Coordinates of C-alpha atoms (C1' of nucleotides) in Angstrom, one line a residue:
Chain A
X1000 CA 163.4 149.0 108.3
X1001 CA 163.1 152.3 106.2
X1002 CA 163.5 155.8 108.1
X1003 CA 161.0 157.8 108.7
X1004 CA 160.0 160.6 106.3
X1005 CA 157.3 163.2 106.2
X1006 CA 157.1 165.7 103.8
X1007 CA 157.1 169.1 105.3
X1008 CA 155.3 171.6 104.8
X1009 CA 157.5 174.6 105.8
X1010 CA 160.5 172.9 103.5
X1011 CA 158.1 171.8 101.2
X1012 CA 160.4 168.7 100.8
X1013 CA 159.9 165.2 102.1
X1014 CA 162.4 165.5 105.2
X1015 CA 163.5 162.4 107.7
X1016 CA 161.8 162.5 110.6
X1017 CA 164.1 161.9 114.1
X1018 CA 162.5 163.3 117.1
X1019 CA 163.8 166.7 119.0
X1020 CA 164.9 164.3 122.0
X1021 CA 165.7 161.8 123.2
X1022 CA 162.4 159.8 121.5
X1023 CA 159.9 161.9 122.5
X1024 CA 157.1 163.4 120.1
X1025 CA 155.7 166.4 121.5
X1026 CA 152.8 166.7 118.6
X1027 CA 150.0 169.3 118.3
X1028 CA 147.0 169.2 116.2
X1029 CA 144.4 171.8 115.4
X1030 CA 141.0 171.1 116.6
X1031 CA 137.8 172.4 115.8
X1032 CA 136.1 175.4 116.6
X1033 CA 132.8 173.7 118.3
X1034 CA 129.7 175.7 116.9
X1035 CA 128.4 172.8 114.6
X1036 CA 128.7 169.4 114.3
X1037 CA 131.9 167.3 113.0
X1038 CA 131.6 166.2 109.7
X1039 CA 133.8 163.8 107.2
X1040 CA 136.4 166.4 106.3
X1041 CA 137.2 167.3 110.2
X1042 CA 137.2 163.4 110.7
X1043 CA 139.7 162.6 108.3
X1044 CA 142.2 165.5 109.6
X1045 CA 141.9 163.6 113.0
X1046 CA 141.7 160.3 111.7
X1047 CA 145.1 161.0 109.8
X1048 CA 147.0 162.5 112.7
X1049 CA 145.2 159.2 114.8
X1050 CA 147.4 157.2 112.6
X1051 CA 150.3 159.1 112.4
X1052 CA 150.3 159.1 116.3
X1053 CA 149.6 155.2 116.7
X1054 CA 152.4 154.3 113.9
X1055 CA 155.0 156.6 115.7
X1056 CA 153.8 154.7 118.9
X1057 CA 154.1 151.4 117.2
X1058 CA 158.1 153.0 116.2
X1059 CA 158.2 153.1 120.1
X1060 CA 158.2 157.0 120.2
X1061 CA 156.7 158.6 123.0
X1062 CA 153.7 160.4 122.1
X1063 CA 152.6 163.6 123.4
X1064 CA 149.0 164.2 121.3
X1065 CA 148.1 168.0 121.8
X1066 CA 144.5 168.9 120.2
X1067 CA 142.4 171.8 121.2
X1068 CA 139.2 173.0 121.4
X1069 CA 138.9 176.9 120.1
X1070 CA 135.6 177.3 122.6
X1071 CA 134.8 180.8 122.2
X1072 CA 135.0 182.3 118.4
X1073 CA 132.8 184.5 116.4
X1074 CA 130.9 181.5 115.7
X1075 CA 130.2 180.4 118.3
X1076 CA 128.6 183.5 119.5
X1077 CA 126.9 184.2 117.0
X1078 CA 125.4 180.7 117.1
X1079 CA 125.0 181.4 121.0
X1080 CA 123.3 184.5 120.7
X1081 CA 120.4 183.3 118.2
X1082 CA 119.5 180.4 120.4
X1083 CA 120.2 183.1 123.6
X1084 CA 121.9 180.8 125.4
X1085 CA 125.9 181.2 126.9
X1086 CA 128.9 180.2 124.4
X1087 CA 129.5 177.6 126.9
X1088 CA 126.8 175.6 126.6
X1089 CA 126.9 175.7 122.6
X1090 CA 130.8 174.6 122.6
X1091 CA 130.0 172.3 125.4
X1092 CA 127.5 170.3 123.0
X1093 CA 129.5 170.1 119.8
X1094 CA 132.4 169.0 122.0
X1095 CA 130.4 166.0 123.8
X1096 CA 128.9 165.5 119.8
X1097 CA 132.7 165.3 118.8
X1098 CA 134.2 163.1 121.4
X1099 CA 131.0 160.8 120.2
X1100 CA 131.5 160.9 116.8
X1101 CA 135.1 160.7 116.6
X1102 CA 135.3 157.7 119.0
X1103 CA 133.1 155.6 116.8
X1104 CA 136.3 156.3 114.4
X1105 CA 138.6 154.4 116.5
X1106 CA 140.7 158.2 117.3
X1107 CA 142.4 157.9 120.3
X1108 CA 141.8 160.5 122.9
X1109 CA 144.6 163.3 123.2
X1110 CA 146.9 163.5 126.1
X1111 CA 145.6 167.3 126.7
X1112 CA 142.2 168.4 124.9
X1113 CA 142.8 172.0 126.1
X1114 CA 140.1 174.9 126.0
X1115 CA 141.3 178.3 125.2
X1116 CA 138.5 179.7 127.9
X1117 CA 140.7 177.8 130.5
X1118 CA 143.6 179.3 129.3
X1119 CA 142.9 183.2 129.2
X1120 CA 145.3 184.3 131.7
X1121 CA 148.6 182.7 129.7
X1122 CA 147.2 184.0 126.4
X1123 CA 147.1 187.8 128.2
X1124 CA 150.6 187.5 129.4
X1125 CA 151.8 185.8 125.9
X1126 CA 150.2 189.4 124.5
X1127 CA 151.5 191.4 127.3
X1128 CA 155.2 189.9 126.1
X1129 CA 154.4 190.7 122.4
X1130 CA 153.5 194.4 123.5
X1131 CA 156.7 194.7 125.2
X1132 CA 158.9 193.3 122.9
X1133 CA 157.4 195.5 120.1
X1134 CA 155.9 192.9 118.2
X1135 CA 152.4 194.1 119.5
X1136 CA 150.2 197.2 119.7
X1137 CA 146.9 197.9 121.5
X1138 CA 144.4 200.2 119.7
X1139 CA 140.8 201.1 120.4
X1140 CA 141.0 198.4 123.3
X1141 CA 142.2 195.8 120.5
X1142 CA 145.8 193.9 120.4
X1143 CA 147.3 193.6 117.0
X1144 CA 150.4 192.2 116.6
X1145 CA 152.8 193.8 114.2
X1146 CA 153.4 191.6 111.2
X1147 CA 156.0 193.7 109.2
X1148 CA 158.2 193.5 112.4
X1149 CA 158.7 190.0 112.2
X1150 CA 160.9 188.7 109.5
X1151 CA 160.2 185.4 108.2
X1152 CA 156.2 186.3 107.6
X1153 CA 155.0 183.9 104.9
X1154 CA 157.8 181.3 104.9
X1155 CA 155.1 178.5 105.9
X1156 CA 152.9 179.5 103.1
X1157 CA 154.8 180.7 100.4
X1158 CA 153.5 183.9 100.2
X1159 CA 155.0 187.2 99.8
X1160 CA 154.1 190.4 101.9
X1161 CA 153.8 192.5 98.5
X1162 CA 151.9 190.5 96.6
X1163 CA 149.4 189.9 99.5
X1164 CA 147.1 192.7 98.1
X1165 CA 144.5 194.5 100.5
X1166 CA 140.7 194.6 99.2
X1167 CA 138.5 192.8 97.8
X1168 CA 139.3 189.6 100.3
X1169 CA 141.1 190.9 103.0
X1170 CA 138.8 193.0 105.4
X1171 CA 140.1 196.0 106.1
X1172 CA 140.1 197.3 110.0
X1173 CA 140.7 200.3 110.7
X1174 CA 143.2 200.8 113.4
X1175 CA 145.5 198.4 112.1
X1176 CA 148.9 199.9 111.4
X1177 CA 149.3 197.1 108.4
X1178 CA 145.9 195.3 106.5
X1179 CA 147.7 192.2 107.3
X1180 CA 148.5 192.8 111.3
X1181 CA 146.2 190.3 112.9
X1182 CA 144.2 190.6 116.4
X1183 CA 145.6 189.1 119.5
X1184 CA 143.2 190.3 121.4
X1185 CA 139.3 191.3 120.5
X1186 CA 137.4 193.9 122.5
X1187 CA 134.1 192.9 122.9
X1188 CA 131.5 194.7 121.7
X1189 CA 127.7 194.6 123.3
X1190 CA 125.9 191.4 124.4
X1191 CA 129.7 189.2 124.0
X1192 CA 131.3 187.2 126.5
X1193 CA 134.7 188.7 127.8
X1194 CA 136.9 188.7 130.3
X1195 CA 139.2 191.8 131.9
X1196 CA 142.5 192.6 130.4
X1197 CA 144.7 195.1 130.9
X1198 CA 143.4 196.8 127.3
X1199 CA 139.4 196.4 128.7
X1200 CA 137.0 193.7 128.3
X1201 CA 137.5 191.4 125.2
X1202 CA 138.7 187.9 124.4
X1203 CA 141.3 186.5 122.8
X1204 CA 142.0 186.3 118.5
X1205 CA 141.9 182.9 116.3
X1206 CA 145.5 182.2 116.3
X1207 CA 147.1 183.1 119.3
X1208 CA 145.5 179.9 121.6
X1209 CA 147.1 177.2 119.4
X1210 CA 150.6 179.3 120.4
X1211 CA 149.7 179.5 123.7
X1212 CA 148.3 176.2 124.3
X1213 CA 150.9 174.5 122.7
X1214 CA 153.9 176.0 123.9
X1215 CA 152.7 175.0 127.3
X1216 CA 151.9 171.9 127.2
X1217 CA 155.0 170.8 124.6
X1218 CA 157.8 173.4 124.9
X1219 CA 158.7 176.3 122.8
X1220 CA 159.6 173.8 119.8
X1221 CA 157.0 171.2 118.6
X1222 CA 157.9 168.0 116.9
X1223 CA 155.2 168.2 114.3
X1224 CA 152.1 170.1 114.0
X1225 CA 149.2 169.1 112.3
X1226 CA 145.5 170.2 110.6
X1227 CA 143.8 170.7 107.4
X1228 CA 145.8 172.3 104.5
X1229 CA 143.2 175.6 104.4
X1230 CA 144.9 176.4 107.5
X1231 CA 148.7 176.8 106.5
X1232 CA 147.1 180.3 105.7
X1233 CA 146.3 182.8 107.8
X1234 CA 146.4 180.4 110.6
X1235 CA 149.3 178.6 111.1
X1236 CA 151.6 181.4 109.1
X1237 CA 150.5 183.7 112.1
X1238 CA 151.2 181.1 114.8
X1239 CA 154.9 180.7 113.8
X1240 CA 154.8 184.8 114.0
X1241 CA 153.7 185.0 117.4
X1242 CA 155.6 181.8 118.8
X1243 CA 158.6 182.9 117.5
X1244 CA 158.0 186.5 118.3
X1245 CA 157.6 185.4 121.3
X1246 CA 160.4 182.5 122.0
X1247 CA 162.9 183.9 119.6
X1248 CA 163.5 179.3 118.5
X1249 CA 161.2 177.6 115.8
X1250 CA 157.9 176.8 116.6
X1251 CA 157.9 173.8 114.7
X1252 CA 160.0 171.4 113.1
X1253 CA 157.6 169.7 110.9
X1254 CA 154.3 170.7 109.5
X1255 CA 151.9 168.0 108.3
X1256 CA 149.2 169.2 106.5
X1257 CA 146.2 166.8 104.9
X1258 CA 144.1 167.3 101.9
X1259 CA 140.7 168.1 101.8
X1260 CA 137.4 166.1 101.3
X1261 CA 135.5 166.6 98.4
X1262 CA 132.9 166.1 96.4
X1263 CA 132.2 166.1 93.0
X1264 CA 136.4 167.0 93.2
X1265 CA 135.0 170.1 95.3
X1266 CA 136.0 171.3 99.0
X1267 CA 133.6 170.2 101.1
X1268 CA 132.2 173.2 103.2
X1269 CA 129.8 174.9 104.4
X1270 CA 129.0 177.3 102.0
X1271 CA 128.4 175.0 99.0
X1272 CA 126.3 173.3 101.5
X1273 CA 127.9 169.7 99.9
X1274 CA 129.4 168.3 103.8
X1275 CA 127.7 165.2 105.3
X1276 CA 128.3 165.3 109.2
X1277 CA 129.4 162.2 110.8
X1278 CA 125.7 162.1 112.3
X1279 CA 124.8 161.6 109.1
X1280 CA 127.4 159.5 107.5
X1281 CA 127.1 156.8 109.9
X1282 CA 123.0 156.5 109.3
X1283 CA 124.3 154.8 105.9
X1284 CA 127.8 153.7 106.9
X1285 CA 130.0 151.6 109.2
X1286 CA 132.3 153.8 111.6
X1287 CA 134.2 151.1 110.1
X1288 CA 134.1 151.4 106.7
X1289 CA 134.5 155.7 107.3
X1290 CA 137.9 154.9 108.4
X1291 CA 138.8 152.5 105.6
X1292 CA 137.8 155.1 103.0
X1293 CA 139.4 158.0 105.1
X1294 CA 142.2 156.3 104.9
X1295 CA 142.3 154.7 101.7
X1296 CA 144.1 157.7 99.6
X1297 CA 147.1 159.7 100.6
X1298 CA 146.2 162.0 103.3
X1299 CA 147.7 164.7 100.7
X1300 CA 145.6 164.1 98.3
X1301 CA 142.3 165.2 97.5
X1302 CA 139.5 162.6 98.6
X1303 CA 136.8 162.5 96.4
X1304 CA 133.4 161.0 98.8
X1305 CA 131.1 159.2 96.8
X1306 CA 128.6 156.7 98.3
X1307 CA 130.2 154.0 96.1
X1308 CA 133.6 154.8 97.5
X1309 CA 132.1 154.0 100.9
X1310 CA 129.9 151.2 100.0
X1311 CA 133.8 149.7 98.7
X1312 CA 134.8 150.6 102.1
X1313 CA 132.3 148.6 103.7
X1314 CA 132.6 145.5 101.7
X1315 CA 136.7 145.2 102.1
X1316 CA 135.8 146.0 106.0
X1317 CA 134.1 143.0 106.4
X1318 CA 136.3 141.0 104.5
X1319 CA 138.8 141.9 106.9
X1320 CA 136.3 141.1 109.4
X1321 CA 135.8 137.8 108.3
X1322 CA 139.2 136.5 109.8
X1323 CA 137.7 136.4 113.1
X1324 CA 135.5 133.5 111.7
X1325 CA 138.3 130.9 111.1
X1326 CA 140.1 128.9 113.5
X1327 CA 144.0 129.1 113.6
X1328 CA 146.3 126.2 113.3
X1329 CA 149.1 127.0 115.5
X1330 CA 151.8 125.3 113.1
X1331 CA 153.2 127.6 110.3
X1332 CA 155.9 126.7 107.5
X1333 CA 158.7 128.8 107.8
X1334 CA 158.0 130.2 104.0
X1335 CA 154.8 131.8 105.6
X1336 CA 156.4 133.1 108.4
X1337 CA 159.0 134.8 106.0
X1338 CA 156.4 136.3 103.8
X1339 CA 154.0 137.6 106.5
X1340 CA 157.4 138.7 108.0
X1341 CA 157.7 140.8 104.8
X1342 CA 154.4 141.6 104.2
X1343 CA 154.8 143.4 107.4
X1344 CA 158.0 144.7 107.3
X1345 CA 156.3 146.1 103.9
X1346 CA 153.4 147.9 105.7
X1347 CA 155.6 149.7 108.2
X1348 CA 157.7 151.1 104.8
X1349 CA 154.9 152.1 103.6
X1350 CA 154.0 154.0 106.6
X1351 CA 157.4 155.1 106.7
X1352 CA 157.1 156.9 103.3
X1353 CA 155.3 159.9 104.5
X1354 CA 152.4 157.7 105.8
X1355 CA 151.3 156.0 102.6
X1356 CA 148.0 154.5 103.7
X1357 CA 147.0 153.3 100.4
X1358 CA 150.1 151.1 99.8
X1359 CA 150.2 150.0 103.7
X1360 CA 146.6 148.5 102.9
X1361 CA 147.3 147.0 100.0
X1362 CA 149.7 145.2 102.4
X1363 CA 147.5 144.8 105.3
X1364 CA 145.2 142.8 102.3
X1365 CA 147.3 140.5 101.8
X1366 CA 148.5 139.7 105.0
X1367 CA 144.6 138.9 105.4
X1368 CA 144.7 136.7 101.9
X1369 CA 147.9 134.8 103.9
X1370 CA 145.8 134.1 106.6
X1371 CA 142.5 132.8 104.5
X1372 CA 144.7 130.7 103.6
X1373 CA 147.2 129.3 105.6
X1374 CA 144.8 130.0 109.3
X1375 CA 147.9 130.5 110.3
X1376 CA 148.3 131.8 113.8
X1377 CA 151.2 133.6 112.9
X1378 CA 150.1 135.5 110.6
X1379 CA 147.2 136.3 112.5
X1380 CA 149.3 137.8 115.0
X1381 CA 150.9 140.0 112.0
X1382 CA 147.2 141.2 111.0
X1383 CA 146.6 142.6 114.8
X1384 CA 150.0 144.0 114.6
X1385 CA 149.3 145.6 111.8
X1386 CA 146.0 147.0 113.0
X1387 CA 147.0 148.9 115.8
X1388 CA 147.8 151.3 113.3
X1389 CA 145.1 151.1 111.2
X1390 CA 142.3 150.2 113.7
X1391 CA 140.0 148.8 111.1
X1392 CA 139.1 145.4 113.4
X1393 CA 138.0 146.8 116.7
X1394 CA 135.5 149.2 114.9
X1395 CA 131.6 148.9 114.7
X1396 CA 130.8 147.2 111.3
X1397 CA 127.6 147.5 109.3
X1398 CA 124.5 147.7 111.1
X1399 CA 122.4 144.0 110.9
X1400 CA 119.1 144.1 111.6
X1401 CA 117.4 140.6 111.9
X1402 CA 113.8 140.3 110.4
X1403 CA 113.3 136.6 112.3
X1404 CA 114.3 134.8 115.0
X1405 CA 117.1 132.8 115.4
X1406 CA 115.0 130.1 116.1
X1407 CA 113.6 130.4 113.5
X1408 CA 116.1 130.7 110.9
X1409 CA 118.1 127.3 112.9
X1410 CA 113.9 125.8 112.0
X1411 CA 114.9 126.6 108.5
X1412 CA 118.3 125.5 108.5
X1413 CA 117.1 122.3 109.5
X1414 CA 114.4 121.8 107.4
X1415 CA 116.6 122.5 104.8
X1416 CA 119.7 120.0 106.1
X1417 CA 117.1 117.6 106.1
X1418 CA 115.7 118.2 102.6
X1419 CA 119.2 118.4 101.4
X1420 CA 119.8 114.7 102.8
X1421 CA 117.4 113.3 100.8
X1422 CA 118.4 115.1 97.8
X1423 CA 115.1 117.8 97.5
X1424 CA 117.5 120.3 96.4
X1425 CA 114.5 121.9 95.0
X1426 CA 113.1 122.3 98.4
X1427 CA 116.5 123.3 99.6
X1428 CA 116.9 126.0 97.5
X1429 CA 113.1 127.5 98.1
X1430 CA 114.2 128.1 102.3
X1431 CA 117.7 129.1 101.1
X1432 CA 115.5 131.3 98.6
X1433 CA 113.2 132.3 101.1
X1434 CA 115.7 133.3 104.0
X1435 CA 117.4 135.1 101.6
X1436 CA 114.5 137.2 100.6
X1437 CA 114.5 138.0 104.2
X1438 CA 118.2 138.8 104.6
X1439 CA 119.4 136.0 105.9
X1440 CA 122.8 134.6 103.5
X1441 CA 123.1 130.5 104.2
X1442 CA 126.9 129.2 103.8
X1443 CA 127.3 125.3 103.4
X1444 CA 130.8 124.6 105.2
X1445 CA 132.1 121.6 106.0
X1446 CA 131.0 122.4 109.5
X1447 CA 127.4 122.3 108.6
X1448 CA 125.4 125.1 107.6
X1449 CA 126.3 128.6 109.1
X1450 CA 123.8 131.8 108.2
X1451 CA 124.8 135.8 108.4
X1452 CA 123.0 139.0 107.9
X1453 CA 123.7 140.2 104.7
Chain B
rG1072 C1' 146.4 188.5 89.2
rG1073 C1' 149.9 185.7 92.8
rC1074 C1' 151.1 180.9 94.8
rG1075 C1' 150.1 175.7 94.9
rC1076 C1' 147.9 170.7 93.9
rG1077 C1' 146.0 166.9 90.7
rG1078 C1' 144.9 164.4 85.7
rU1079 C1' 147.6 156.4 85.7
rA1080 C1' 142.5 150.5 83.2
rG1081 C1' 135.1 150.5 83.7
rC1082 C1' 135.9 152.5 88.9
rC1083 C1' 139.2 153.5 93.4
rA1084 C1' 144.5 153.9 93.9
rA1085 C1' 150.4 153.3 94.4
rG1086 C1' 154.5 154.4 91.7
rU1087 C1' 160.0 161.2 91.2
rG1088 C1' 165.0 157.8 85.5
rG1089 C1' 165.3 151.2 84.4
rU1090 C1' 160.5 149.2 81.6
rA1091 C1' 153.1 149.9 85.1
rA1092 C1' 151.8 147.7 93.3
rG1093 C1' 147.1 146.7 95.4
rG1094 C1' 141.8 146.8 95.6
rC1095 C1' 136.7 146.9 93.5
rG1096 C1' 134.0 145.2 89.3
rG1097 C1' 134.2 141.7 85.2
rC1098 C1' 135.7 136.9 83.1
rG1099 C1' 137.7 131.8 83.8
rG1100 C1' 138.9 128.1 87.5
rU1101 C1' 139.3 125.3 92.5
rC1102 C1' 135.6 124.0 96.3
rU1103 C1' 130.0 123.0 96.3
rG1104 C1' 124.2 119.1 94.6
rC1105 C1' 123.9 124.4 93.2
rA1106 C1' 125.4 128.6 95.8
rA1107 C1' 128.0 131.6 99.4
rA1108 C1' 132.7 132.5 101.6
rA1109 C1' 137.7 131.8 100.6
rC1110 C1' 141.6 130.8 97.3
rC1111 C1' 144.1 130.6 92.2
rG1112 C1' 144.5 132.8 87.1
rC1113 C1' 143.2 136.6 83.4
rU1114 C1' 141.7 141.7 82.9
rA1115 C1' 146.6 149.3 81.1
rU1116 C1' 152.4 147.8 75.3
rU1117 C1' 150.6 152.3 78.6
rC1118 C1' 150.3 156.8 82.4
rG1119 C1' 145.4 164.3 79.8
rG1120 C1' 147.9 166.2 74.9
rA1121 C1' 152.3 167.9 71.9
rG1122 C1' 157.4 168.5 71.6
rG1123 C1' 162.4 167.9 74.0
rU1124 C1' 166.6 165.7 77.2
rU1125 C1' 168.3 160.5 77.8
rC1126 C1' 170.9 154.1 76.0
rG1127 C1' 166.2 154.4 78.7
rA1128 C1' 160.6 158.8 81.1
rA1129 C1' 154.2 157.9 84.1
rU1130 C1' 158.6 159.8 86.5
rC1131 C1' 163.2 165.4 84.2
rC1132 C1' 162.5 170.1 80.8
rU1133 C1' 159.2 173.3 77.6
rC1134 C1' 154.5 174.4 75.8
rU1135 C1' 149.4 173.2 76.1
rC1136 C1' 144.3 171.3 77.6
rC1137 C1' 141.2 170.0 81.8
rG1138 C1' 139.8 169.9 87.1
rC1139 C1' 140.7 171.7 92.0
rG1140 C1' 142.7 174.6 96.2
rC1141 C1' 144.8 178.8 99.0
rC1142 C1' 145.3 184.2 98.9
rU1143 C1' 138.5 185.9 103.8
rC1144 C1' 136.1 182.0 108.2
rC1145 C1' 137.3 176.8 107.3
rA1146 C1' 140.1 170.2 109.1

RNA sequence: GGCGCGGUAGCCAAGUGGUAAGGCGGCGGUCUGCAAAACCGCUAUUCGGAGGUUCGAAUCCUCUCCGCGCCUCCA
């Protein structure tokens, strides 16, 4: 059994992963700001950490899963405001549309799902601290906090202050002592939510939730903390600022950032208009089959979507499937038992290599291949082990939608046994013919005829 | 402009110094009346290109071409 290694982000090295104490795994993921619905790229992020959480689990590490909500943003407002209805109710729907979504992917819920509107008196006193301790400064009834006063800005991304260059892409506030000093805290301008702070009526920046939310429900040092590489920059650069501003101990011990979705080798976004939300995706596709493909590349690298990619997906899925179709033999040569042993032991390495999925299924796959043909129990037992990682077997699979009855297609099959007794294979292969024309896929088996969807 | 990532067979995809995992597709076979499913075998002398280091390189170095990302909200 190999150690565990992640590459981090902040060393930019691959780095052995031991938990802070005493086997505990106080983790933290970004979640999404609710003013839309989730699509593939948010769904591989969580999908990812999903895995990463269940294979830590499966190491017998105690997990403490940390995802929130950011429920009030400019978004969200703005998105409010057009369709004149409270923030609440918009983040409210994208977050019921989320838990939906992201459950059909086999993610298991978070220990905490925290809200940052639920958490506006800590994030005041976490910017009342920053203030005080000179890392902070209110103007025009805004909080900005200082970033030239805090040493160590950039290390997570790799960027330099000087070469950050104000302009073209960086809006320039005025009232900011430095183009790159960052809000804490928002006054509110006309027709926006707020609540009362000691600066006036506002709400609170992007960044300084995740801080907030994390610290408290993990401690001032998180194990690992995860999201989508476009956030190493501004986001999570300015949450080791204010954490450690704030705590004066690391924030984080390991970052863990995946790659994004594309297509056509492009980000999927918004504004190139090329994202598919789940919604959609799973009108075509298998929850099933979504996680296979999310899961089928290293979560670093770029995943290119393509319809054939998931229509792959959805084939391998229900090959996996297929093993619940054959009955075990309890009795298994030790050979077997050694190789699904290893084939195992294989798929944890794997997994154990900075989470390399693509390796860890080429395992799994032939753990399945033992199995179709030994029906060994055993190794069986090693699949389901296996998938409480993965989760591939407990997921929805392709839609079927039957165009007879079964009583009728069993009239069929029996017509057709019969014809096939007397040696009409001509007449045999017309129903086979015909069923099939209708969807229906006939399998002669030593057990007699079985029929499927196809 | 600064920083970073990637280019491996028809396609997807592992592999950071020891002689190219795995999957899909394709081809051949076992099974079958024929199929289907499953299983077995075959399918890259070669890793974008050019140099270099080395006994040895997809892996290290230099240059170069192509694609992408971050530097602004973004998983």
């Amino acid at each position: 059994m190999k150690e565990i290694y992640f590459y981090n982000t902040l060393t930019r090295k691959k780095e052995a992963f031991l938990p802070g104490q005493s086997g505990k795994v106080g983790m933290y993921v970004c979640g999404i700001t609710p003013y839309d619905y989730t699509h593939l790229g948010h769904a591989r992020c969580y999908v990812v950490f999903d895995v990463i959480r269940r294979f830590l689990e499966e190491k017998n590490l105690k997990v403490k899963y940390v995802q929130n909500f950011t429920d009030i943003d400019d978004k969200i407002i703005e998105r409010a405001n057009s369709q004149k209805k409270p923030f609440y109710e918009v983040s409210q729907f994208f977050i019921k549309e989320y838990k939906k979504d992201i459950k059909r992917l086999g993610v298991k819920d978070p220990d905490v799902s925290p809200l940052v509107s639920e958490h506006i008196p800590e994030i005041i006193d976490a910017v009342k601290k920053l203030i005080e301790k000179g890392f902070a400064y209110e103007k025009n009834g805004s909080v900005y906090f200082r970033v030239l006063k805090f040493k160590g800005y950039g290390k997570l991304s790799g960027k330099k202050i000087e070469e950050l260059k104000p302009g073209a892409r960086v809006e320039v506030d005025e009232g900011k002592e430095h183009f790159l000093d960052f809000a804490l805290w928002k006054k509110s301008k006309e027709n926006e939510p707020f609540w009362k702070s000691p600066w006036g009526c506002g709400r609170p920046g992007w960044h300084i939730e995740c801080s907030v939310m994390s610290m408290k429900y993990i401690g001032s040092t998180l194990d690992i903390h995860g999201g989508g590489e476009d956030l190493i920059f501004p986001h999570h650069e300015n949450e080791i600022a204010q954490s450690e501003a704030l705590t004066g101990v690391s924030f984080c011990r390991f970052w863990l950032h995946n790659g994004f979705v594309t297509i056509n080798k492009e980000k999927m976004s918004k504004s190139l208009k090329n994202f598919f939300t789940l919604k959609e995706i799973f009108e075509k596709f298998s929850p099933r089959a979504v996680r296979f493909f999310l899961l089928s590349t290293h979560y670093r690298d770029p995943l290119d979507f393509s319809p054939d990619a998931l229509k792959e997906a959805e084939r391998m899925t229900e090959r996996i499937s297929r093993i619940f179709e054959i009955k075990q033999v309890s009795q298994t040569q030790d050979a077997i038992k050694k190789q699904a042993q290893d084939l195992l032991e294989g798929f944890y390495d794997a997994l154990s290599d900075d989470l390399n999925t693509s390796v860890a299924i080429s395992r799994f796959l032939k753990l399945v291949k033992l199995f179709n043909s030994t029906k060994s129990e055993f190794v069986f037992e090693k699949i389901l082990n296996a998938d409480r990682v993965l989760n591939f077997l407990t997921l929805e699979g392709k839609k079927k939608v039957l165009l007879m009855s079964e009583e009728e297609i069993l009239k069929k099959i029996n017509e057709r046994d019969r014809a096939r007794k007397e040696k009409n294979y001509e007449l045999a292969d017309k129903i086979r013919e015909e069923l099939s024309q209708k969807g229906i896929l006939l399998e002669d088996t030593p057990q007699g005829t079985k029929w499927r969807i196809k």
